[in-house]
mmCIF file of C-alpha atoms and ligand atoms in Angstrom:
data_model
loop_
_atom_site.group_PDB
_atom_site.id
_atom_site.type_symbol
_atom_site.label_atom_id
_atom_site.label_comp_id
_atom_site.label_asym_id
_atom_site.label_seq_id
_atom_site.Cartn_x
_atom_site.Cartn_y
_atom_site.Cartn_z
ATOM 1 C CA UNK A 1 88.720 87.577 146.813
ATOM 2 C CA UNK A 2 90.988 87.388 143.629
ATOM 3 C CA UNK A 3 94.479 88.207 143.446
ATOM 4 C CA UNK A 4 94.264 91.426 140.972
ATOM 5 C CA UNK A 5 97.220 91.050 138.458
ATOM 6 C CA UNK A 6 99.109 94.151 137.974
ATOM 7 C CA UNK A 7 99.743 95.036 134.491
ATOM 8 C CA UNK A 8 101.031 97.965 135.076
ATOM 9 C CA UNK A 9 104.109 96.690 137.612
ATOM 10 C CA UNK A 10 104.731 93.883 135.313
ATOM 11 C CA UNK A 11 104.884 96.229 132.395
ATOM 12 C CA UNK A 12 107.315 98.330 134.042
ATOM 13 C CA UNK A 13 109.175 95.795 135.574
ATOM 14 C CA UNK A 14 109.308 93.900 132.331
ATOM 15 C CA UNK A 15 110.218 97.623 130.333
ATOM 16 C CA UNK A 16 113.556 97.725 132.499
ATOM 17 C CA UNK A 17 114.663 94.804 131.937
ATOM 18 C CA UNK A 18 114.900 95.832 128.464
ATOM 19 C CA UNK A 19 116.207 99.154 128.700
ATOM 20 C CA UNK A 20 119.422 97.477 130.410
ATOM 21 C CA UNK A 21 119.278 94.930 127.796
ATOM 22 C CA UNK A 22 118.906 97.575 124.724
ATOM 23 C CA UNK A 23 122.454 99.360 126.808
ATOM 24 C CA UNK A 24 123.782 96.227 126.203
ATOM 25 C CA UNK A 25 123.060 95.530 122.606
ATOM 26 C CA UNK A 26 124.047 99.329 122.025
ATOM 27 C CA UNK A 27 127.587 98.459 123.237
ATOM 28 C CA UNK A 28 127.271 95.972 120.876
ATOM 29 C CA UNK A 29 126.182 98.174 117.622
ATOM 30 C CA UNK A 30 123.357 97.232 117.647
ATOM 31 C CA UNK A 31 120.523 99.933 117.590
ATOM 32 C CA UNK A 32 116.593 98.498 118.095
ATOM 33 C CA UNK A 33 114.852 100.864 115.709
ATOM 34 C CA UNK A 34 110.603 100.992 115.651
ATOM 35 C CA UNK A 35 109.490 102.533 112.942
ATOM 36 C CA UNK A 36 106.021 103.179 113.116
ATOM 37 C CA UNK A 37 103.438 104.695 110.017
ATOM 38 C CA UNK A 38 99.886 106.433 110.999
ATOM 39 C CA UNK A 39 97.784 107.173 108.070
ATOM 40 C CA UNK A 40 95.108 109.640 108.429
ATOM 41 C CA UNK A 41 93.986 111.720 112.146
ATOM 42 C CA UNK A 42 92.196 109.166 113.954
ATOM 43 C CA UNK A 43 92.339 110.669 117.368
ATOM 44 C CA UNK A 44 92.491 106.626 118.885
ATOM 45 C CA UNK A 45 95.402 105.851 116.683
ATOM 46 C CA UNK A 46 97.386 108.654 117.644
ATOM 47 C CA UNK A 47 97.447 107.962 121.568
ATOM 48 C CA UNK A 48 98.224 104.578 120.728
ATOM 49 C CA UNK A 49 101.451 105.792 118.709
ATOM 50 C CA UNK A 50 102.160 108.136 121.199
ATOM 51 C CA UNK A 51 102.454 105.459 123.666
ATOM 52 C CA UNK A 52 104.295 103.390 121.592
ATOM 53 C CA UNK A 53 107.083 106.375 121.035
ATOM 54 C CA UNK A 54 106.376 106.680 125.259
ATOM 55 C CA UNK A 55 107.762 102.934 125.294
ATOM 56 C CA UNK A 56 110.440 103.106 122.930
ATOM 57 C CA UNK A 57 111.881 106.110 124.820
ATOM 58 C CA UNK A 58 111.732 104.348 128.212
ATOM 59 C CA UNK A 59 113.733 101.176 126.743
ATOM 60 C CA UNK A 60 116.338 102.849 124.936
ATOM 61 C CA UNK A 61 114.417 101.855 121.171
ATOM 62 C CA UNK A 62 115.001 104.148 118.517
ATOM 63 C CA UNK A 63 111.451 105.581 117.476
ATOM 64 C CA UNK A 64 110.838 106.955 113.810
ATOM 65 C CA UNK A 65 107.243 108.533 112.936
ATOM 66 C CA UNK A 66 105.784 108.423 109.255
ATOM 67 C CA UNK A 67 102.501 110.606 110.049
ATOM 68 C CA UNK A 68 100.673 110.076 106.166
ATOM 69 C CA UNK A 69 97.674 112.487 105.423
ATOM 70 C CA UNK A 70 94.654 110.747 105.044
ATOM 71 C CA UNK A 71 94.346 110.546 101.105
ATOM 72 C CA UNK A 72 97.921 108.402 100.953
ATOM 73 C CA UNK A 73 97.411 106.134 98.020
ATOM 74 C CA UNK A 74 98.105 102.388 98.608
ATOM 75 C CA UNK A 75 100.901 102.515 96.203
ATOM 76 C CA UNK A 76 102.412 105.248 98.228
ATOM 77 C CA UNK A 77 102.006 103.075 101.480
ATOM 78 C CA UNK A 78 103.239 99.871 99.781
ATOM 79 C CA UNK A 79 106.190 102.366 98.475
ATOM 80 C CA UNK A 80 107.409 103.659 102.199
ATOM 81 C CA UNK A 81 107.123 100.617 103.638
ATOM 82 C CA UNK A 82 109.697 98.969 100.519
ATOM 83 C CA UNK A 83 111.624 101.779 101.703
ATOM 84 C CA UNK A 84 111.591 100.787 105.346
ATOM 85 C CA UNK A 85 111.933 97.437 104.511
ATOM 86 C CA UNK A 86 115.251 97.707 102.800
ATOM 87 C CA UNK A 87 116.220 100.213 105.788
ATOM 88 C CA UNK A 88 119.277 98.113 107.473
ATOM 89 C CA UNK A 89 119.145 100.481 110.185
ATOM 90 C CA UNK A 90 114.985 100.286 110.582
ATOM 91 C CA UNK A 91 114.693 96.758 113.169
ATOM 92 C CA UNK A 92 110.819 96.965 113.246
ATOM 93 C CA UNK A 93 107.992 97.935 111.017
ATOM 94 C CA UNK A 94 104.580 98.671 112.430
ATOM 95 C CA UNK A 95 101.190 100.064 110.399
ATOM 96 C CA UNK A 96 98.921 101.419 113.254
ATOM 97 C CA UNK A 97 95.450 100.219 112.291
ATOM 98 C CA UNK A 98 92.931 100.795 111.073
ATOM 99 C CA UNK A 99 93.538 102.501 107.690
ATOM 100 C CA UNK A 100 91.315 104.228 105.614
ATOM 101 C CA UNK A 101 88.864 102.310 103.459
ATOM 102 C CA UNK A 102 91.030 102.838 100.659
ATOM 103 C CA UNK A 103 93.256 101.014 101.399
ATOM 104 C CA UNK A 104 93.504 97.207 101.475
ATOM 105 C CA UNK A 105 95.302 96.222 104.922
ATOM 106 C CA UNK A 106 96.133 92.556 103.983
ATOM 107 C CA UNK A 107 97.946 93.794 101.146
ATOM 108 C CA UNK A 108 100.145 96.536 103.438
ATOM 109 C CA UNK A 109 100.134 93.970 106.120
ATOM 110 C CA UNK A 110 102.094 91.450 103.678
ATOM 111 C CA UNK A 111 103.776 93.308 102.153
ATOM 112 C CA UNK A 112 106.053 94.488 105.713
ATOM 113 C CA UNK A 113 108.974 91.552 105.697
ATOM 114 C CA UNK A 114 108.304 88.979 108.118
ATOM 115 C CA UNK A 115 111.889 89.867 110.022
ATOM 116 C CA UNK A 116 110.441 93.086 110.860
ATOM 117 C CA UNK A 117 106.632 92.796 111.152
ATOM 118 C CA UNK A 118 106.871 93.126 114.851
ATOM 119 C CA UNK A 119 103.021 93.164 115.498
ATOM 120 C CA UNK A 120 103.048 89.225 114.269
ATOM 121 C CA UNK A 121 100.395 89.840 111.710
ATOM 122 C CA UNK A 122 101.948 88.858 108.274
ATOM 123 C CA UNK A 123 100.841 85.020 107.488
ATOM 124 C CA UNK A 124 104.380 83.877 107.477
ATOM 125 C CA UNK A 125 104.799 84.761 111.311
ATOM 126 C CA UNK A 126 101.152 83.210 112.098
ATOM 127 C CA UNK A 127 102.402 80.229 110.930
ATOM 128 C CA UNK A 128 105.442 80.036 112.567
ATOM 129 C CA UNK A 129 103.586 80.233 115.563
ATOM 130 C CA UNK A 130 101.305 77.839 114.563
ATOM 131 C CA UNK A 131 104.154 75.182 113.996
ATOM 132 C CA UNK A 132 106.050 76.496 117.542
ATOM 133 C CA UNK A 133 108.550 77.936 115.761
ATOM 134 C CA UNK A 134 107.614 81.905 115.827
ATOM 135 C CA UNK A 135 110.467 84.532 117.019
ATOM 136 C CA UNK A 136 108.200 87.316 116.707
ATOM 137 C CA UNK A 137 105.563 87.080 119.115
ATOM 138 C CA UNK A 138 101.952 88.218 119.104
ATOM 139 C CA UNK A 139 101.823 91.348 120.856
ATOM 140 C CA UNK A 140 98.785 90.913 123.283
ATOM 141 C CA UNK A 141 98.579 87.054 123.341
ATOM 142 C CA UNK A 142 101.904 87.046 124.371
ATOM 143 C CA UNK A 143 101.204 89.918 126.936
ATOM 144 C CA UNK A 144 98.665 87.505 128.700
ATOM 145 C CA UNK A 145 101.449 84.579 128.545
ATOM 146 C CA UNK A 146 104.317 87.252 130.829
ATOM 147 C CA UNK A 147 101.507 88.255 132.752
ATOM 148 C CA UNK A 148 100.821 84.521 133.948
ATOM 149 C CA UNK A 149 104.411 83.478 133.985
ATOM 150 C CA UNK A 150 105.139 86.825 136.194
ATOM 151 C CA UNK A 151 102.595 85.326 138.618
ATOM 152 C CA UNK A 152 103.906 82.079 138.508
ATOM 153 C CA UNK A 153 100.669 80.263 137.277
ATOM 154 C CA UNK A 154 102.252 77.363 135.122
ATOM 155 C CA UNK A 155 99.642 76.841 131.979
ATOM 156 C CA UNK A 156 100.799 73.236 131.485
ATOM 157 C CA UNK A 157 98.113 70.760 132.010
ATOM 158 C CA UNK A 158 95.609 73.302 132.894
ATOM 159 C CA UNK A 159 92.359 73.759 131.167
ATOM 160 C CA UNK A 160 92.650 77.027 129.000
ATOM 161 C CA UNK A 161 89.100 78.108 127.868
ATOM 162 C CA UNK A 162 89.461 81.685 125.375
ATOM 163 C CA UNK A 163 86.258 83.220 124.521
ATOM 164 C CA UNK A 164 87.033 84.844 120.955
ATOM 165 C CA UNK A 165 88.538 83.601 118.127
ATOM 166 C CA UNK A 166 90.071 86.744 116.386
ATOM 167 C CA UNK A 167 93.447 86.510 114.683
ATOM 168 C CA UNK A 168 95.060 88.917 116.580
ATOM 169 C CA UNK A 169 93.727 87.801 119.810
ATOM 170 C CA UNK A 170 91.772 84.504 120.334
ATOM 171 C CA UNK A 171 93.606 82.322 117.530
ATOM 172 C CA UNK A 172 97.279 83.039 118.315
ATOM 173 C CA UNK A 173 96.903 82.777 122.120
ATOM 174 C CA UNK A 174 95.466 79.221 121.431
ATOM 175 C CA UNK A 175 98.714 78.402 120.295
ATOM 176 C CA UNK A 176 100.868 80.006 122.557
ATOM 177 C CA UNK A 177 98.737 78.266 124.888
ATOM 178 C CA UNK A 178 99.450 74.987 122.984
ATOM 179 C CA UNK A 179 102.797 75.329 122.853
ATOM 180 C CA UNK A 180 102.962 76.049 126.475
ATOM 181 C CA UNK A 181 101.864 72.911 127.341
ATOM 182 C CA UNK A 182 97.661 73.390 128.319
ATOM 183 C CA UNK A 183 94.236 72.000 126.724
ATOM 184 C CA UNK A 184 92.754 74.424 125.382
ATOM 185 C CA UNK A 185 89.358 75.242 124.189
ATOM 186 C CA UNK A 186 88.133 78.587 121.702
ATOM 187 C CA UNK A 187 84.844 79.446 122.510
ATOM 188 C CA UNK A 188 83.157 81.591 119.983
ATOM 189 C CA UNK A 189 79.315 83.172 118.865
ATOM 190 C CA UNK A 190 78.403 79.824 117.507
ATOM 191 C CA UNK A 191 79.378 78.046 120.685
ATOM 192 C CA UNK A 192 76.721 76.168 122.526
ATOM 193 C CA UNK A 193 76.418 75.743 126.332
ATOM 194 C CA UNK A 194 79.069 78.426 126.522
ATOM 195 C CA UNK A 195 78.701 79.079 130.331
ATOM 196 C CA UNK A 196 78.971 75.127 131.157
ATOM 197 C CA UNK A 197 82.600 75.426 129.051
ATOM 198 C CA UNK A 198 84.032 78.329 130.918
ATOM 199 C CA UNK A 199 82.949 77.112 134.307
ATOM 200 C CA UNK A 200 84.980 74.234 133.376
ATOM 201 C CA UNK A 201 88.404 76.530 133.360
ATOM 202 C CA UNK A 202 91.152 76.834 135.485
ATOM 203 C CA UNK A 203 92.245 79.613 133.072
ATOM 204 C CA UNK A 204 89.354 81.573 131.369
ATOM 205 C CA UNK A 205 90.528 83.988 129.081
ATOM 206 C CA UNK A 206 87.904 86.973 127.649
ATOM 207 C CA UNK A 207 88.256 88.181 123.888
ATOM 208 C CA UNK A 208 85.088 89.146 123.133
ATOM 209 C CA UNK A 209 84.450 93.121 122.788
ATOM 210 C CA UNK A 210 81.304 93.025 124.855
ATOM 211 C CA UNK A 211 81.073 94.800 128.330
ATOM 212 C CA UNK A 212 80.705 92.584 131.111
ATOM 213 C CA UNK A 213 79.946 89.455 128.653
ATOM 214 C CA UNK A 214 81.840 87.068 131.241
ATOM 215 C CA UNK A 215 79.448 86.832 134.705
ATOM 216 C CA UNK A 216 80.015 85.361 138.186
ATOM 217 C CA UNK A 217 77.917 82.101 136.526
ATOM 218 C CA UNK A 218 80.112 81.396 134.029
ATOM 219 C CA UNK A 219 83.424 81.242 136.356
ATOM 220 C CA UNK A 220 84.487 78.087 138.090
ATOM 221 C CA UNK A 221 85.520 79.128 142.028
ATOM 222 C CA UNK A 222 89.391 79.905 142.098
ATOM 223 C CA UNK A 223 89.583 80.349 138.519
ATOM 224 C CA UNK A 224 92.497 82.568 136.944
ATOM 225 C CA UNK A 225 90.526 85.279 134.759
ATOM 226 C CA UNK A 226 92.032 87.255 132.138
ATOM 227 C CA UNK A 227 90.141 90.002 130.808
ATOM 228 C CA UNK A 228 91.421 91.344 127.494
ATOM 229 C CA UNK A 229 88.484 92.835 126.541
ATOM 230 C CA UNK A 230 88.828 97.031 126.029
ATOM 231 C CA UNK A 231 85.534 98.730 125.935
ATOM 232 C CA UNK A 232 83.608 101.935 126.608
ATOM 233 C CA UNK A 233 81.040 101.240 128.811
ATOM 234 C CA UNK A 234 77.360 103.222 128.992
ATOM 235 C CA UNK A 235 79.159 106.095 131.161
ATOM 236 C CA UNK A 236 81.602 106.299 127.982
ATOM 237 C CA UNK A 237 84.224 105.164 130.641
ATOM 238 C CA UNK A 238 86.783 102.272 129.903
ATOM 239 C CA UNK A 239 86.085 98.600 130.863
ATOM 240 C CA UNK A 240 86.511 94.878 130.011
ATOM 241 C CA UNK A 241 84.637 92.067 128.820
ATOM 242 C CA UNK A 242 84.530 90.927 132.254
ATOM 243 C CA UNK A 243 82.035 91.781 135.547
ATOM 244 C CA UNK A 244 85.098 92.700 137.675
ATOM 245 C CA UNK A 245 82.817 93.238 140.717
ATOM 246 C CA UNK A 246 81.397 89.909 141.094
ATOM 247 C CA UNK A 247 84.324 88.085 138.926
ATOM 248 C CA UNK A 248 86.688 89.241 141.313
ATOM 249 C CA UNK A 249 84.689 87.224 144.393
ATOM 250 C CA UNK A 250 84.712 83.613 142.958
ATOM 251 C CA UNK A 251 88.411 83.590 141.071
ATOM 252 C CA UNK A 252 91.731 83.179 142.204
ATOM 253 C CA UNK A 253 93.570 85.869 139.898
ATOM 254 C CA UNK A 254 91.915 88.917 138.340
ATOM 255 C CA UNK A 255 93.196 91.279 135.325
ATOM 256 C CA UNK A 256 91.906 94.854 135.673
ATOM 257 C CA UNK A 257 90.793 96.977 133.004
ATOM 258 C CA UNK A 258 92.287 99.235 132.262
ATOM 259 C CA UNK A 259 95.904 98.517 134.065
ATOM 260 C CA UNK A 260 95.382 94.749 133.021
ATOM 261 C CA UNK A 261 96.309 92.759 129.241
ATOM 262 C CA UNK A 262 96.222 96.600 128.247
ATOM 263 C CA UNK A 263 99.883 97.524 129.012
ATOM 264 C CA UNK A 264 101.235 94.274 128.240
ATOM 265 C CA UNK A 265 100.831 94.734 124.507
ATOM 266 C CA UNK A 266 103.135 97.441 124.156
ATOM 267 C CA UNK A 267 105.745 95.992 126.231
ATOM 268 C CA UNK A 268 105.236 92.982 123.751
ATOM 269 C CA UNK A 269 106.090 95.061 120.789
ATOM 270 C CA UNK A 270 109.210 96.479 122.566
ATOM 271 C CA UNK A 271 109.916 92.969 122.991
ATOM 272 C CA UNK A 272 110.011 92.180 119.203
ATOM 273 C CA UNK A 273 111.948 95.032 118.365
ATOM 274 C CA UNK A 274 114.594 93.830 120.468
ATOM 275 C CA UNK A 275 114.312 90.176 118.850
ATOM 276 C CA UNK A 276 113.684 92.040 115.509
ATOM 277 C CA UNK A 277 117.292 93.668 115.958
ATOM 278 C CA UNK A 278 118.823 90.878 117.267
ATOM 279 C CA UNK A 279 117.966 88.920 114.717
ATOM 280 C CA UNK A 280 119.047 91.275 111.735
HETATM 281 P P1 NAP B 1 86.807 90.576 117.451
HETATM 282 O O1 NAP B 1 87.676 90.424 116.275
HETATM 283 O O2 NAP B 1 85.550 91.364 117.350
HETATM 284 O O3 NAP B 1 86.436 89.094 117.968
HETATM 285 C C1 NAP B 1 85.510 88.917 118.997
HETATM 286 C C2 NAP B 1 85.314 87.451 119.231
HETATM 287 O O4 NAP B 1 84.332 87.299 120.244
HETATM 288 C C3 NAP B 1 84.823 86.693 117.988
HETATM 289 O O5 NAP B 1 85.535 85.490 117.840
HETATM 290 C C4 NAP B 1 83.353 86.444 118.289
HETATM 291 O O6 NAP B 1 82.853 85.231 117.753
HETATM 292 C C5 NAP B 1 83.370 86.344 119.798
HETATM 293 N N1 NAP B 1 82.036 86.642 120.337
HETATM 294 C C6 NAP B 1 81.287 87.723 120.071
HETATM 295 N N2 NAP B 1 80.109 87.619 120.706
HETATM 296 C C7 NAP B 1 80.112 86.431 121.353
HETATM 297 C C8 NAP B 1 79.183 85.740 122.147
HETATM 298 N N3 NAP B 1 77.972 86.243 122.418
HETATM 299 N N4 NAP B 1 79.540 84.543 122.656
HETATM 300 C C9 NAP B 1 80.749 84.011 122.408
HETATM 301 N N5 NAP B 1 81.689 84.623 121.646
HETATM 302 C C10 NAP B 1 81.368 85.813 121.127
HETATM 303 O O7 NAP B 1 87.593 91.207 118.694
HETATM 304 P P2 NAP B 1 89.162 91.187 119.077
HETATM 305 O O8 NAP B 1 89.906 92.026 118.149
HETATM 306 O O9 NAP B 1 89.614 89.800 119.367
HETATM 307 O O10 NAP B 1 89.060 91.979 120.448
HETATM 308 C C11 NAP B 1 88.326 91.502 121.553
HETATM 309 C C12 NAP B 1 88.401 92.530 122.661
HETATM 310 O O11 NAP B 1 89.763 92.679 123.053
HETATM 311 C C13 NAP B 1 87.949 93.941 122.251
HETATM 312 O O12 NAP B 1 87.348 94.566 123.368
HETATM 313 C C14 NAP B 1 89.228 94.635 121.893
HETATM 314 O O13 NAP B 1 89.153 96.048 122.064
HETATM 315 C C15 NAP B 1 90.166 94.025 122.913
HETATM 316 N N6 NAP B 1 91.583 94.038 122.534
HETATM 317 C C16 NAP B 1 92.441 94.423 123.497
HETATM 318 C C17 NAP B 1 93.789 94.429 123.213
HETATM 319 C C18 NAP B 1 94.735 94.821 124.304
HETATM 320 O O14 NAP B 1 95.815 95.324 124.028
HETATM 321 N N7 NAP B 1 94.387 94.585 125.571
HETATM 322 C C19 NAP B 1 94.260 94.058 121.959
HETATM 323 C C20 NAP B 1 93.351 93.634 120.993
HETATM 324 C C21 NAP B 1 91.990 93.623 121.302
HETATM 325 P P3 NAP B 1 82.710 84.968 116.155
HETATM 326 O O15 NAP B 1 84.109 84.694 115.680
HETATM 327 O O16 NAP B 1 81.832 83.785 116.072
HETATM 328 O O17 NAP B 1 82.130 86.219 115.567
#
């Protein structure tokens, strides 16, 4: 039976080291500061800036709210966050997705300065990363990087096999994979023979969106097996991309969903606030 990571420990284990470290920088003058926009009522979006604020209160991070009604005009978006960019005392800018049709998210997206895009999606970070040279961190691929190193499962050499090739999941954990040393292979739709690739892991990694996508078959014995996957299953309840039931027999390490990847990704962005400030 698989060792079930703990997301949730490692989160809050992971959140107090960074409250003491925000007491620190405070002594210092230095103030972390989040500020994070929601366009619109999606009822999805709002839990996930609630928890966000949830975060920033437990570590000591300044939190700031812009709630926008719905039919905000993309100059008036573009306008608050020039505002917030020019803010000396704002460390971190954050655009809680998705936005209304409206409105064109690269553009927002690219238009938040690079020193403060602390969700790692303007093109300027990406490439950092992509060179080994990023400060700000992708939230959730970095989330399954402190979730291995908490374990003390050392990537380097390994075989790394991600199934999904997003850019805010699949792509950048390639390369944080790279840079940390292990092969790694993206598996994607178009992939052929996809179950003789992931049996091949020591590290198998789902992306993919689809409930229970990843089966016993596809997973070598004593394989590590991250599940990033967040998903509503038939019974409307939450679940991963993985078959935890029968996964969980043949691997080594197991993440749960939810209580997996899930909390890491917050903890992440607390994490680049800090750097964010730091930094500034
Ligand atoms: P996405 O943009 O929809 O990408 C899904 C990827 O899976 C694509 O690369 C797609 O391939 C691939 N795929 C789809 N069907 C496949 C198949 N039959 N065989 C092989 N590959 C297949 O999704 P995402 O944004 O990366 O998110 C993936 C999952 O992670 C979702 O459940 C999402 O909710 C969750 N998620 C969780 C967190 C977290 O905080 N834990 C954060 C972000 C996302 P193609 O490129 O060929 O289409």
């Amino acid at each position: 039976m698989a060792k079930i990571i703990d997301g949730k420990a490692i989160r809050d284990y992971n959140l107090d080291l960074m409250k003491k470290e925000v007491a620190l920088l405070n002594e210092q003058g230095i103030h972390p500061c989040l500020a994070v926009i929601i366009v619109g009522s999606d009822p999805a979006s709002r839990v996930y800036v609630n928890n966000k604020k949830a975060a920033c209160e437990k570590t000591g991070i300044i939190s700031r709210e812009y709630a926008l009604p719905e039919e905000t005009s993309e100059e008036e978006l573009l306008g608050l966050i020039d505002t917030l960019n020019n803010d000396s005392e704002v460390s971190g800018i954050l655009c809680q997705l998705p936005l209304p049709e409206h409105i064109d998210k690269e553009k927002i997206l690219e238009r938040i300065l690079p020193s403060k895009d602390v969700d790692c999606f303007h093109p300027e970070n990406i490439g950092r990363l992509s060179i080994g040279n990023g400060t700000l961190l992708p939230c959730t691929p970095n989330g399954v990087m402190k979730l291995l190193e908490y374990e003390g499962i050392d990537v380097a050499g390994k075989r790394v096999v991600i199934v999904g090739r997003s850019n805010i999941v699949g792509k950048p954990l390639a390369m944080l994979m790279l840079a940390a040393n292990a092969t790694v292979t993206v598996c994607h739709s178009k992939t052929v023979n996809l179950s003789e690739i992931t049996r091949q892991a020591d590290i198998l990694v789902a992306a993919v969106g689809v409930p229970g996508f990843v089966t016993a078959d596809m997973v070598g014995d004593g394989a590590v097996v991250i599940d990033v996957g967040i998903n509503r299953n038939v019974k409307e309840r939450l679940c991963g991309d993985v078959d935890f039931e029968n996964v969980e027999k043949k691997a080594s390490y197991i993440t749960p969903v939810p209580g997996g990847v899930g909390p890491m990704t917050i903890t992440m962005l607390m994490r680049n606030t800090i750097t964010a400030a730091k930094n500034s």
